[in-house]
XYZ file of C-alpha atoms in Angstrom:
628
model
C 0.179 -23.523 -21.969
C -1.498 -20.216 -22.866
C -4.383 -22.454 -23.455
C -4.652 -23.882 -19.921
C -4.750 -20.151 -18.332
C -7.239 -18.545 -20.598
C -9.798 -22.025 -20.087
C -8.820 -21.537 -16.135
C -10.121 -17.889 -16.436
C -13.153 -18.241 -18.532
C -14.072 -21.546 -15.998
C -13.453 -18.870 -12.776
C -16.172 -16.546 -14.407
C -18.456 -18.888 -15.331
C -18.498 -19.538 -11.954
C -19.533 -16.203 -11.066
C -23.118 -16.585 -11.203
C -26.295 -14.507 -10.950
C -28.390 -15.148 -7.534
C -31.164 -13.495 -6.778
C -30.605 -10.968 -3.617
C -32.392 -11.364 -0.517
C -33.446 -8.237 1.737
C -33.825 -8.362 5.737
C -35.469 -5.664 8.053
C -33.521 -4.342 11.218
C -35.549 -4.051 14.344
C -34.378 -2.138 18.237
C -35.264 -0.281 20.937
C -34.165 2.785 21.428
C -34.411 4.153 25.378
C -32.573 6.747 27.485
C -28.900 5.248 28.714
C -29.420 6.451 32.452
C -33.066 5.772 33.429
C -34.112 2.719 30.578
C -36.973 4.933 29.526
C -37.999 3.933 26.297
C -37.697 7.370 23.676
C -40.263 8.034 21.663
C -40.032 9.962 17.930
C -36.382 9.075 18.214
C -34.613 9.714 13.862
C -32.880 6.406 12.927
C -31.782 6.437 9.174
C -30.414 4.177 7.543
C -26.997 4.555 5.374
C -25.183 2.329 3.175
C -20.969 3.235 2.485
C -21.890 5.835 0.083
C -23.809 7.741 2.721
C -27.114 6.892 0.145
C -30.251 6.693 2.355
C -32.056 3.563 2.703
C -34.335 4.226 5.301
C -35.706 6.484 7.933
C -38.704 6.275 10.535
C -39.169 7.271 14.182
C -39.103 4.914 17.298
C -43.124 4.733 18.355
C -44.030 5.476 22.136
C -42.319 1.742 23.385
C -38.925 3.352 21.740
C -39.511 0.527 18.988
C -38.562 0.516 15.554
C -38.587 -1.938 12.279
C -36.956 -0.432 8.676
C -38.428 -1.286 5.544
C -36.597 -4.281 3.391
C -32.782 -3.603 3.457
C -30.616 -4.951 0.432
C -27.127 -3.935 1.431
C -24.539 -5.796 3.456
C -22.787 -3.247 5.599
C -25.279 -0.196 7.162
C -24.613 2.144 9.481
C -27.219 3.266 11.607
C -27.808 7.415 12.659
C -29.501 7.431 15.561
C -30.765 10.918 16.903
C -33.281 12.722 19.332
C -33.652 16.267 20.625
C -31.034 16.831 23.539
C -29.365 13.318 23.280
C -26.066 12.694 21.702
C -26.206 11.502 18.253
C -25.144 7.704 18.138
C -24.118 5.335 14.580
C -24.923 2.081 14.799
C -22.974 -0.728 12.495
C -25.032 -3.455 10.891
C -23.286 -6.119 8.606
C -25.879 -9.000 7.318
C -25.782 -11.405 4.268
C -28.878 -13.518 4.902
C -32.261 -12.472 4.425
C -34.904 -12.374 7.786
C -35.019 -9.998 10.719
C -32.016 -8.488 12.658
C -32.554 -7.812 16.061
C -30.190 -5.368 17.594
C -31.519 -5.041 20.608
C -31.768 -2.141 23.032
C -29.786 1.456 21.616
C -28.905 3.468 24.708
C -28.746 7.214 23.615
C -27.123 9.881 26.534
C -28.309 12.897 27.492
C -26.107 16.364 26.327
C -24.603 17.776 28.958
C -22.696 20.442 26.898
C -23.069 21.540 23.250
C -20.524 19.122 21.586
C -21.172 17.588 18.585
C -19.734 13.941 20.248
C -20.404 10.420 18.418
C -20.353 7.369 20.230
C -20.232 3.639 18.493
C -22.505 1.345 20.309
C -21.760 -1.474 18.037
C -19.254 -4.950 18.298
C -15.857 -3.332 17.789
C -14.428 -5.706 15.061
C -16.851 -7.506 12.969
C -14.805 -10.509 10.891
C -15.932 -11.096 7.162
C -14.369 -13.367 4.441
C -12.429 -11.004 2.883
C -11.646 -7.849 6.044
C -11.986 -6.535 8.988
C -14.431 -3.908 10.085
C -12.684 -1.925 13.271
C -15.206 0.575 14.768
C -12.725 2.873 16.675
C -14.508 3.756 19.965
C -14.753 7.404 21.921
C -11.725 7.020 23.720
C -9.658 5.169 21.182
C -10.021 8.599 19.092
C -9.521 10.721 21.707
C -6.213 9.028 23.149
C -5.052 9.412 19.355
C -3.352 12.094 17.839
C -3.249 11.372 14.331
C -4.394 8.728 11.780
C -0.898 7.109 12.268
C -1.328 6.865 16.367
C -4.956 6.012 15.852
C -3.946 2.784 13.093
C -1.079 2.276 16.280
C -4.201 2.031 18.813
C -6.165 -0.505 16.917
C -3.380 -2.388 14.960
C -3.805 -5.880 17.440
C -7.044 -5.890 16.261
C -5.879 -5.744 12.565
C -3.699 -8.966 12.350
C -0.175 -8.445 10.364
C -0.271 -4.490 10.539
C 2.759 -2.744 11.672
C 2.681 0.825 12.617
C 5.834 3.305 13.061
C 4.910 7.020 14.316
C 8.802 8.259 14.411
C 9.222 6.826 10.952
C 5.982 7.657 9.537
C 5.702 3.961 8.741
C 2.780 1.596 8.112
C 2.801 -2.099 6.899
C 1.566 -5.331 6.342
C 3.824 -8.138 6.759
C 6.590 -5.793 5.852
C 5.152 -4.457 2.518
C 3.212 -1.273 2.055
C -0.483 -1.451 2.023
C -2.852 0.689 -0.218
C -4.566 3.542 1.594
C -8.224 4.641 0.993
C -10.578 7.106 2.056
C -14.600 5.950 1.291
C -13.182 3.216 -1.014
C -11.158 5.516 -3.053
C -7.658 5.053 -3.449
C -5.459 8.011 -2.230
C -2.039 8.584 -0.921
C 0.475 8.030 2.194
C 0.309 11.996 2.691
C -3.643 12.417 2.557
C -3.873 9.823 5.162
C -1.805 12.022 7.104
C -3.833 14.530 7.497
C -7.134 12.928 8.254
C -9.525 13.958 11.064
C -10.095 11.477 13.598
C -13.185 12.644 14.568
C -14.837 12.200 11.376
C -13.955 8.554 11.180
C -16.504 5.910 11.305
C -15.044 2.987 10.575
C -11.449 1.225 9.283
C -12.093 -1.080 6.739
C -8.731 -4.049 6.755
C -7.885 -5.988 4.427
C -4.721 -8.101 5.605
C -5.021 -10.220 2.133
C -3.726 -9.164 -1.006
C -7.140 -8.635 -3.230
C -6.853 -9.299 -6.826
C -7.344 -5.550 -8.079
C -4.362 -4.818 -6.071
C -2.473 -8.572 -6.741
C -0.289 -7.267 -9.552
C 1.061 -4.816 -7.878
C 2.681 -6.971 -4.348
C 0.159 -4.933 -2.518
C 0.063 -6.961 0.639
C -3.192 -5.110 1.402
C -6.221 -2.268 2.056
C -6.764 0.075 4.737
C -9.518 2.001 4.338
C -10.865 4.908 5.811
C -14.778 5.234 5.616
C -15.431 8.718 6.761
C -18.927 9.809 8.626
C -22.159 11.215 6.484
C -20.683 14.914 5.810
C -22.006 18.342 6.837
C -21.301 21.502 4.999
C -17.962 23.068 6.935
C -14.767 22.135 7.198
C -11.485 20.970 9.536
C -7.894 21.732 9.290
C -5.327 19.640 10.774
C -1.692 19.615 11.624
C 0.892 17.644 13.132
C 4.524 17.864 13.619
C 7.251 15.012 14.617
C 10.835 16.318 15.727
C 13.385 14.985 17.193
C 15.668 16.853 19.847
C 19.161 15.335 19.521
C 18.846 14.610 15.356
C 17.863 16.749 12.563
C 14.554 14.827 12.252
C 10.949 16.495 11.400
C 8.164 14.943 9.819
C 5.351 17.736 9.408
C 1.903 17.347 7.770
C -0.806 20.240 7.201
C -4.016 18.837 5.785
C -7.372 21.159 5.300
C -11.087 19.973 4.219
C -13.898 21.531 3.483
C -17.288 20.625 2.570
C -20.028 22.677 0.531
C -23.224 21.044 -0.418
C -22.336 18.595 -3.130
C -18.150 19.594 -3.732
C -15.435 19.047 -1.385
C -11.903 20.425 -1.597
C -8.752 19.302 0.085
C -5.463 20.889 0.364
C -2.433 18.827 2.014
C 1.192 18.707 2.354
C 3.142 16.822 3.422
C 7.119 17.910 4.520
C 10.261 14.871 5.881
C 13.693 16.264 6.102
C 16.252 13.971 7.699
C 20.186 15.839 8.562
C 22.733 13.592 10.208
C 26.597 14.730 10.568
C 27.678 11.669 12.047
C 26.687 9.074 9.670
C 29.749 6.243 9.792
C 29.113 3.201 7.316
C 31.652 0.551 7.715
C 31.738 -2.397 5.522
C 34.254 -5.533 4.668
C 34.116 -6.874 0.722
C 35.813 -9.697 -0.922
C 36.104 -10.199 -4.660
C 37.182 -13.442 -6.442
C 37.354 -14.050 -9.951
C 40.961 -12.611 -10.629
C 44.243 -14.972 -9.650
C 43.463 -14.248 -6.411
C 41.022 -12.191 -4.025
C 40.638 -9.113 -3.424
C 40.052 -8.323 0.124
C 38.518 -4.477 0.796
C 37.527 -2.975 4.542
C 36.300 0.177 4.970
C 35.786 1.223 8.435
C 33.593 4.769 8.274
C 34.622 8.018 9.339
C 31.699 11.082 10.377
C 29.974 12.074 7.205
C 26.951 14.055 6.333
C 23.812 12.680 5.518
C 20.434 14.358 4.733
C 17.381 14.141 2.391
C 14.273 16.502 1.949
C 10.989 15.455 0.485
C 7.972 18.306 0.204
C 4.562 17.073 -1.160
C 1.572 18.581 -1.405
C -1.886 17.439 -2.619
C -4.559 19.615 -4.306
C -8.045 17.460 -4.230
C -11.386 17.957 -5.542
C -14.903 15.957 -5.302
C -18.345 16.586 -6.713
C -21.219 14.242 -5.499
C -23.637 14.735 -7.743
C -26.070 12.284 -5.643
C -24.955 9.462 -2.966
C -24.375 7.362 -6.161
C -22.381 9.038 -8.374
C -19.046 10.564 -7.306
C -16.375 12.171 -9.625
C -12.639 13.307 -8.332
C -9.567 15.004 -9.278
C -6.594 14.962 -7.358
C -3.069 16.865 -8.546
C 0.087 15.712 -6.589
C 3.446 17.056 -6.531
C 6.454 15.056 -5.127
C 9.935 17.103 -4.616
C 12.778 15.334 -3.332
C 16.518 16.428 -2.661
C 18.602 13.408 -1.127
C 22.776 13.935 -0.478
C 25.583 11.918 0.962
C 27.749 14.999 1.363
C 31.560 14.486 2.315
C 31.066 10.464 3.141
C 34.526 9.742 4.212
C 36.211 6.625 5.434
C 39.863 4.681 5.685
C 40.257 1.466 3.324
C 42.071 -1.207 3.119
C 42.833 -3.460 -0.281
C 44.610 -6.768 0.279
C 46.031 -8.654 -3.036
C 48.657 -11.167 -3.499
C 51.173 -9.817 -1.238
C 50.408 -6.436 -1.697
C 48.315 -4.078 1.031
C 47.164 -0.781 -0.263
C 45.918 2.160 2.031
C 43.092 5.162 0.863
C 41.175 7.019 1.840
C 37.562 7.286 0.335
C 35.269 10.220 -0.484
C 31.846 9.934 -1.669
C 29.448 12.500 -2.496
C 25.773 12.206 -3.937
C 23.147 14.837 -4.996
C 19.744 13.781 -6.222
C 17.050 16.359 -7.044
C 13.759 14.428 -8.582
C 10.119 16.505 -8.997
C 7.875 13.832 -9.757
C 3.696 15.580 -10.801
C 0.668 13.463 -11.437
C -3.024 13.377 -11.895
C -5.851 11.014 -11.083
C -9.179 11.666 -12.333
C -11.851 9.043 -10.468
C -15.440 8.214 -11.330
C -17.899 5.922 -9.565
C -21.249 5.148 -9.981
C -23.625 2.962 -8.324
C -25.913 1.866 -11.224
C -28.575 -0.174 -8.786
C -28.388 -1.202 -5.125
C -26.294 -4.316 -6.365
C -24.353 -2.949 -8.966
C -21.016 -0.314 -8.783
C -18.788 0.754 -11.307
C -15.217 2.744 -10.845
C -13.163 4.188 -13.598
C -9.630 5.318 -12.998
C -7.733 7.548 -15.516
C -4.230 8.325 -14.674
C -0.364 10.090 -15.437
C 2.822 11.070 -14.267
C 5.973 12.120 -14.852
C 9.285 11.872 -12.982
C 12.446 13.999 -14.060
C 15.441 14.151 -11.727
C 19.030 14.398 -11.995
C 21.843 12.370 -9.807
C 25.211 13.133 -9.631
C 27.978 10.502 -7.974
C 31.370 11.669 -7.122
C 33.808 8.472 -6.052
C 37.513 9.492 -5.357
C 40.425 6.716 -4.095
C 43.456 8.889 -2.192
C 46.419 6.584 -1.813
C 49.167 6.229 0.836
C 51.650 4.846 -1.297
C 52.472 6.458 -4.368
C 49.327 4.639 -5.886
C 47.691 5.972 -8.637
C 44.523 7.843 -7.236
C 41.163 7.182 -8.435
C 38.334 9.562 -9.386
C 35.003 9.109 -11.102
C 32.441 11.806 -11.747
C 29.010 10.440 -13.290
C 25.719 12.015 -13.636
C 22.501 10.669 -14.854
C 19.203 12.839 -16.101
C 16.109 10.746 -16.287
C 13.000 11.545 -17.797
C 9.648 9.152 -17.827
C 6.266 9.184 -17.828
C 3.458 6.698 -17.557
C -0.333 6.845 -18.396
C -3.163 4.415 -17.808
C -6.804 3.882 -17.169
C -8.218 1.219 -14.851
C -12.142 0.182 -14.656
C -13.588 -2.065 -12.120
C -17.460 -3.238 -11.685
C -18.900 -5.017 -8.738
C -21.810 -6.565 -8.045
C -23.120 -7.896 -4.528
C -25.937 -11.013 -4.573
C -27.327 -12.053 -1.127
C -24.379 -14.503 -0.650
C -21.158 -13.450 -2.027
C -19.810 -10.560 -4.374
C -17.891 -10.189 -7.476
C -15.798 -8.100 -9.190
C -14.162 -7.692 -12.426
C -11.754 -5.682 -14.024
C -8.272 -4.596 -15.524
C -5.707 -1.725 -15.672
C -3.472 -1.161 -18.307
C -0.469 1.638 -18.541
C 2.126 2.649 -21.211
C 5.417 3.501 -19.403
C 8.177 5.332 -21.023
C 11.864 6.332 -19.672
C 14.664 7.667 -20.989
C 18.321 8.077 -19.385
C 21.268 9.971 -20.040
C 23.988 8.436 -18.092
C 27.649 10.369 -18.210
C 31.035 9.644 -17.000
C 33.823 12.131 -16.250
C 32.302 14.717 -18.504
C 32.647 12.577 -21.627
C 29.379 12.139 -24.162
C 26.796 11.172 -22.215
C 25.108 7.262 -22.954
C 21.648 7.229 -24.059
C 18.827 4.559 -23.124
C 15.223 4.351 -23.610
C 13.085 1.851 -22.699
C 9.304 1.371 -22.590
C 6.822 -1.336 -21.577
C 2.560 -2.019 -22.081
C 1.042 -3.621 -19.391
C -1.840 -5.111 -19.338
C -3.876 -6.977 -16.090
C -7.183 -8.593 -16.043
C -8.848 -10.014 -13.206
C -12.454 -11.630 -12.083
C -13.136 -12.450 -8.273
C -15.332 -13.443 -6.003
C -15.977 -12.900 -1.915
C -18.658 -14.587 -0.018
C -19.936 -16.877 2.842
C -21.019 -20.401 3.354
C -22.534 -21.091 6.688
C -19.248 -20.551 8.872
C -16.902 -20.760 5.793
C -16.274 -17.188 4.465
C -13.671 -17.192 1.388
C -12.687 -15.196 -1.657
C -11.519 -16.485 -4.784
C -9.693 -14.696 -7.846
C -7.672 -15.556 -11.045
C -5.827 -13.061 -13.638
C -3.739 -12.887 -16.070
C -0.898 -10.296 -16.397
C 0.882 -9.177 -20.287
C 3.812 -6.865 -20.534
C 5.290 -5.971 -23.827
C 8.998 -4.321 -23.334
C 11.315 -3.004 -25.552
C 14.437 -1.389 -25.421
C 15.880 0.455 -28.780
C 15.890 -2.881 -31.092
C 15.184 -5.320 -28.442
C 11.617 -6.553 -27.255
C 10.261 -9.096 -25.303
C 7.091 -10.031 -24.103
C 5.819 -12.064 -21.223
C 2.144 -13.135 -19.450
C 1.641 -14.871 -16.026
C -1.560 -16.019 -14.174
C -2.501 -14.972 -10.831
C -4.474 -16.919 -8.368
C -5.829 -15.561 -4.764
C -7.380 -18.321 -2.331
C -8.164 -17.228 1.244
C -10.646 -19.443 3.321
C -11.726 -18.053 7.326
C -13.462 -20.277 9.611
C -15.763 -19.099 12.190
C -15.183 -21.408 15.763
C -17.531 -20.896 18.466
C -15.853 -18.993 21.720
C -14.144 -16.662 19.845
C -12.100 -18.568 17.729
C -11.135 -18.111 14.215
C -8.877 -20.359 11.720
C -8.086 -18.228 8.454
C -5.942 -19.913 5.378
C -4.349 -18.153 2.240
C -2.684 -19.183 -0.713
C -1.115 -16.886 -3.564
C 0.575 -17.809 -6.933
C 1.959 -14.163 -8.020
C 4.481 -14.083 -10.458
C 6.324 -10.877 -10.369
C 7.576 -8.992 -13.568
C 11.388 -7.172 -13.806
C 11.361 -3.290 -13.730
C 12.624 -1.352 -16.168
C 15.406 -0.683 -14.645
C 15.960 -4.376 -13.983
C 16.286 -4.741 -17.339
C 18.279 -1.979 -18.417
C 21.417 -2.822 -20.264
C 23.069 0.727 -19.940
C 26.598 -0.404 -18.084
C 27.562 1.808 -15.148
C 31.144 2.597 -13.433
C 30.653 1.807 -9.111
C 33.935 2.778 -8.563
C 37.501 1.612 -9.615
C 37.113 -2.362 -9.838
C 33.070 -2.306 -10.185
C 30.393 -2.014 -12.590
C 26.510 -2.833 -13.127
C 24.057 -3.062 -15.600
C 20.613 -4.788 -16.078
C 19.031 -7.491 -18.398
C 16.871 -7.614 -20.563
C 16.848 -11.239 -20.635
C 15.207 -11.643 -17.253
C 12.559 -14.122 -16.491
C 9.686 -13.212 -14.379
C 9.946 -14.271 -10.778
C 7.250 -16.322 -8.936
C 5.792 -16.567 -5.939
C 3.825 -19.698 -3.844
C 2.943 -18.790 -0.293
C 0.483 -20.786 2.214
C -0.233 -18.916 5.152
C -2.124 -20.054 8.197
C -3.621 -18.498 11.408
C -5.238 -18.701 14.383
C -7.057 -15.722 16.200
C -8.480 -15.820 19.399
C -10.812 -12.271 20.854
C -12.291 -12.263 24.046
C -13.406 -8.583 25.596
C -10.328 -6.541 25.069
C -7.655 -9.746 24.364
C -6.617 -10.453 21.354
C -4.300 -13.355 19.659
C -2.985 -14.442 16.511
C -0.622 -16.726 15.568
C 0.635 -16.886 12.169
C 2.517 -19.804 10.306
C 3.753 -19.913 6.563
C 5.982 -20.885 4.204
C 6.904 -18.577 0.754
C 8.802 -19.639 -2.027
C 10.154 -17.577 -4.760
C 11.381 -19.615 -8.448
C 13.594 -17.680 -10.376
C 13.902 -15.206 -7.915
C 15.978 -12.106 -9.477
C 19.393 -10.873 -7.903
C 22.480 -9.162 -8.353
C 25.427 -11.346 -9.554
C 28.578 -10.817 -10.183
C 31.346 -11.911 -12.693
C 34.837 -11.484 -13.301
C 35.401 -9.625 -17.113
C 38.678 -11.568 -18.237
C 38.539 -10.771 -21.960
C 41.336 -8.202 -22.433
C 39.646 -7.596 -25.268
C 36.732 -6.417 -23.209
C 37.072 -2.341 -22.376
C 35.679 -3.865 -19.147
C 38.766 -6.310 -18.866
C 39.945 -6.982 -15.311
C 36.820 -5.562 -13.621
C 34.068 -7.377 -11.828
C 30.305 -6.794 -12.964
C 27.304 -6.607 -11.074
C 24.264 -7.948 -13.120
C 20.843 -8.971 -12.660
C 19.625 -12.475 -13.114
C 17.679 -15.354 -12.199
C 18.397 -17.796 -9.029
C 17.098 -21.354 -9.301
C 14.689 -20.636 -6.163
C 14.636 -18.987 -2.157
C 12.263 -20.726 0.382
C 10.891 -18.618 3.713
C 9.387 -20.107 6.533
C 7.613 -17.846 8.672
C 6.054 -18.269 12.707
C 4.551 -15.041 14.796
C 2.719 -14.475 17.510
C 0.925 -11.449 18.823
């Protein structure tokens, strides 16, 4: 079977083959927005997304102007003039000829602001994203990055935005976040400057660099050409009747070719009327046992402080190289959880009360060194080298007070875990003058180790470790109306746990075709075969107590899970409407839950308890309809 995937890859690149590209000119008018003068000696240069020049002339005395031959797909136009308010212009083009933008109106300063306007078609469809060009008064009616993704999200189909809960998804699953292509995270998006934001780049499909991972898909921030200075922002989110803030402090500053960022990033949540009520039945023994627990005021809170040290050297608009050092600090507590329970068996009720108290502290450091190059105007190459560790410690206090001469129950258990994982990715592109591929893999050795104790007695040690390996080729263009991307990979993990090993590979396959109607109308399809591999901590067999009559452990002898999804949609833009609606159906083979058995060995030192475990189901279907 092997076989069949590696001839299915080696066909899919094969298929990737060289064209020769095809350049186009861009031609306009540039005049004066009040009186339709045409301006004369107006600057227009031309930029591609790494800010590289491609062109620059001046408008003649008509206000007319034509670039030399252009070889890149997106462009953004700078526009400028003595006493007129600097204007960007979007151009996105795949066929060769002459593109005609017509007339650029440019406005007259009336005070010394440093304003940009986008005189351009605010989302511009392509096979594989959407390009948003947030306008004037979309920026300025937003506060932040998250309230400026909340302005624009119905024209990104699938996103979800939440500004109280500092939330943003895609069909329910967390996106990646970029800035200029480059991968960053939650807490740098944060702290972004509207202002200096040209364009959002979305991706509501899950691309193949990002297909191992469930990433549902890209958001990406491409930021304006940059000036030497800098910009500080800030933002806090409170809450006046619950101990609620969300507070992020972001600086930037620019210096010929470095820039540095500093960012943090605070969340603290305090509740001290937390009630979690819950009914339980376990069956297994002679007969069930029935629990309720109806919740009494209890103390909740968690604190998370991150901050974000960032540094960038462009050595020319080709060649970038970056450094980023995060550090993630996290305290989470149920303090004094209390509630009333009941226990039904046979004929026997039992009363107690319950009283649960959790303290996790985890610091969790990494490092990302980035390179990119772009080695011609068709050609790009990215190199990723990361690590991180994580070391926390949680400590779980359970204890059962009985009304009736019971015998009380109390269970102390602390766990100290300590992992790390390093890894290098690499990724090269290359755009021809009708579609684009890309190629490339990641790989990362992951190590933990956990010492899990139980009523001070000698603690139980586990370590477990797993190589991963994922390769990938894909490819993104246009026929006619028929945009579509295209991508198959293959995923190997190698995990082992003291004497036991195992080792599994999967394919992945990405299909997403968009059809171009006329009036406005759009008809996009996706299908995506992702198997998904267990966690380590899946697949840990270290058994731990819940409480009196409950256990859990994982297992190592997990199968990968797998999932087949065909979505469809319809989108419909006119002016400022917008609609989509979405139908699809997801199924998930050997999808992995928790199940639980009733230990009847008495030979078993688990005897008469019930165990959670993980396995494989037989399969879950999802059928999905939305409309926005």
């Amino acid at each position: 079977m092997k076989n069949v995937y590696i001839k299915l890859l080696i066909l899919t690149m094969m298929l990737l083959c060289n064209t020769i590209a095809e350049a186009y000119t861009i031609t306009g008018q540039i005049v004066d927005k009040e009186s339709g003068t045409p301006l004369r000696k107006a600057v227009i240069i031309a930029r591609n997304d790494s800010s590289k020049v491609l062109a620059g002339l001046n408008s003649d005395q008509n206000g007319q102007f034509t670039t030399a031959n252009i070889d890149c797909q997106n462009v953004v136009l700078e526009i400028s003039r003595e006493n007129y308010k600097t204007t960007y212009f979007a151009v996105s083009n795949e066929t060769a000829g002459v593109i005609d933008i017509g007339k650029i109106l440019l406005e007259r300063k009336t005070i010394e602001l440093q304003e940009v306007e986008v005189n351009a078609q605010s989302v511009i469809q392509k096979p594989d994203r959407y390009l948003i060009f947030p306008s004037a008064k979309e920026i300025a009616r937003s506060a932040s990055s998250l309230s400026l993704l909340n302005e624009l999200k119905m024209k990104m189909p699938g996103l979800h935005v939440n500004e109280m809960l500092e939330s943003v998804t895609i069909e329910n699953r967390s996106p990646v976040f970029q800035i200029n292509g480059k991968e960053v995270s939650f807490s740098r998006i944060l702290t972004i400057n509207n202002d200096n934001v040209l364009r959002i780049e979305y991706h509501d499909i899950p691309t193949m660099r990002y297909a191992d991972r469930g990433v549902p898909g890209i958001i990406n921030f491409v930021m304006k050409p940059r000036q030497d200075g800098g910009s500080v922002t800030a933002s806090v989110n409170s809450a006046l009747t619950t101990g609620n803030i969300n507070a992020n402090v972001g600086g930037t500053y620019y210096y010929k070719k470095s820039e540095w960022s500093l960012n943090y990033n605070n969340n603290w949540r305090r509740y001290d009327d937390q009630r979690i009520s819950s009914t339980e039945q376990f069956i297994g023994r002679d007969m069930p046992i029935q629990r309720t627990e109806t919740g009494l005021p209890s103390e909740m809170g968690y604190l998370t402080n991150r901050i974000s040290l960032g540094y960038t050297y462009m050595h020319d608009a080709n060649t970038m190289l970056s450094a980023t050092i995060d550090g993630v600090f996290m305290n989470n507590a149920f303090r004094n959880a209390h509630s009333d329970n009941t226990q039904i068996y046979a004929d026997e009720t039992y009363k107690y009360k319950r009283h649960y108290n959790t303290d996790d502290d985890v610091a969790m450091p990494s490092l990302d060194i980035y390179f990119r190059k772009q080695i011609d105007k068709k050609s790009k190459i990215e190199i990723d080298a990361f690590a991180s560790m994580s070391d926390g410690d949680y400590d779980r206090n359970v204890n059962h007070i009985y009304e009736n001469d019971a015998d009380n129950y109390y269970l102390s258990s602390m766990t100290q875990n300590s992992s790390w994982r390093t890894g290098l990715e690499g990724v090269y592109s290359r755009t021809y003058s009708k579609f684009t591929t890309t190629y490339g893999f990641r790989y990362y050795h992951n190590y933990a180790e956990n010492d899990y104790a139980e009523n001070g007695n000698l603690p139980t040690l586990d370590k477990l470790s797993t190589d991963y390996l994922y390769v990938y080729g894909g490819i993104v263009g246009r026929f006619d109306k028929l945009g579509y991307s295209a991508g198959v990979g293959g995923v190997y993990s190698h995990t082992k746990e003291f004497s036991m090993k195992k080792d599994a590979f999967r394919p992945k396959v990405n299909v997403t075709l968009n059809y171009q109607f006329p009036k406005n109308w759009s008809l996009n399809y996706l299908f995506i075969y992702d198997p998904s591999l267990p966690s380590l901590s899946q697949q840990s067999e270290t058994v731990q107590t819940v409480d009196d009559i409950s256990l859990r452990m994982g297992n190592m002898g997990l199968k990968p899970s797998t999932w087949f999804r065909n979505r469809i949609y319809l989108r419909y833009t006119y002016k400022k409407f917008t609609g989509t609606f979405w139908a699809s159906h997801s199924r998930t083979t050997d999808p992995i839950f928790n199940r639980y058995t009733y230990i009847a060995d008495a030979s078993s030192p688990y005897y008469n308890k019930f165990m959670s475990q993980t396995a494989n189901g037989s399969h879950d279907d999802r059928i999905n309809l939305q409309l926005n």
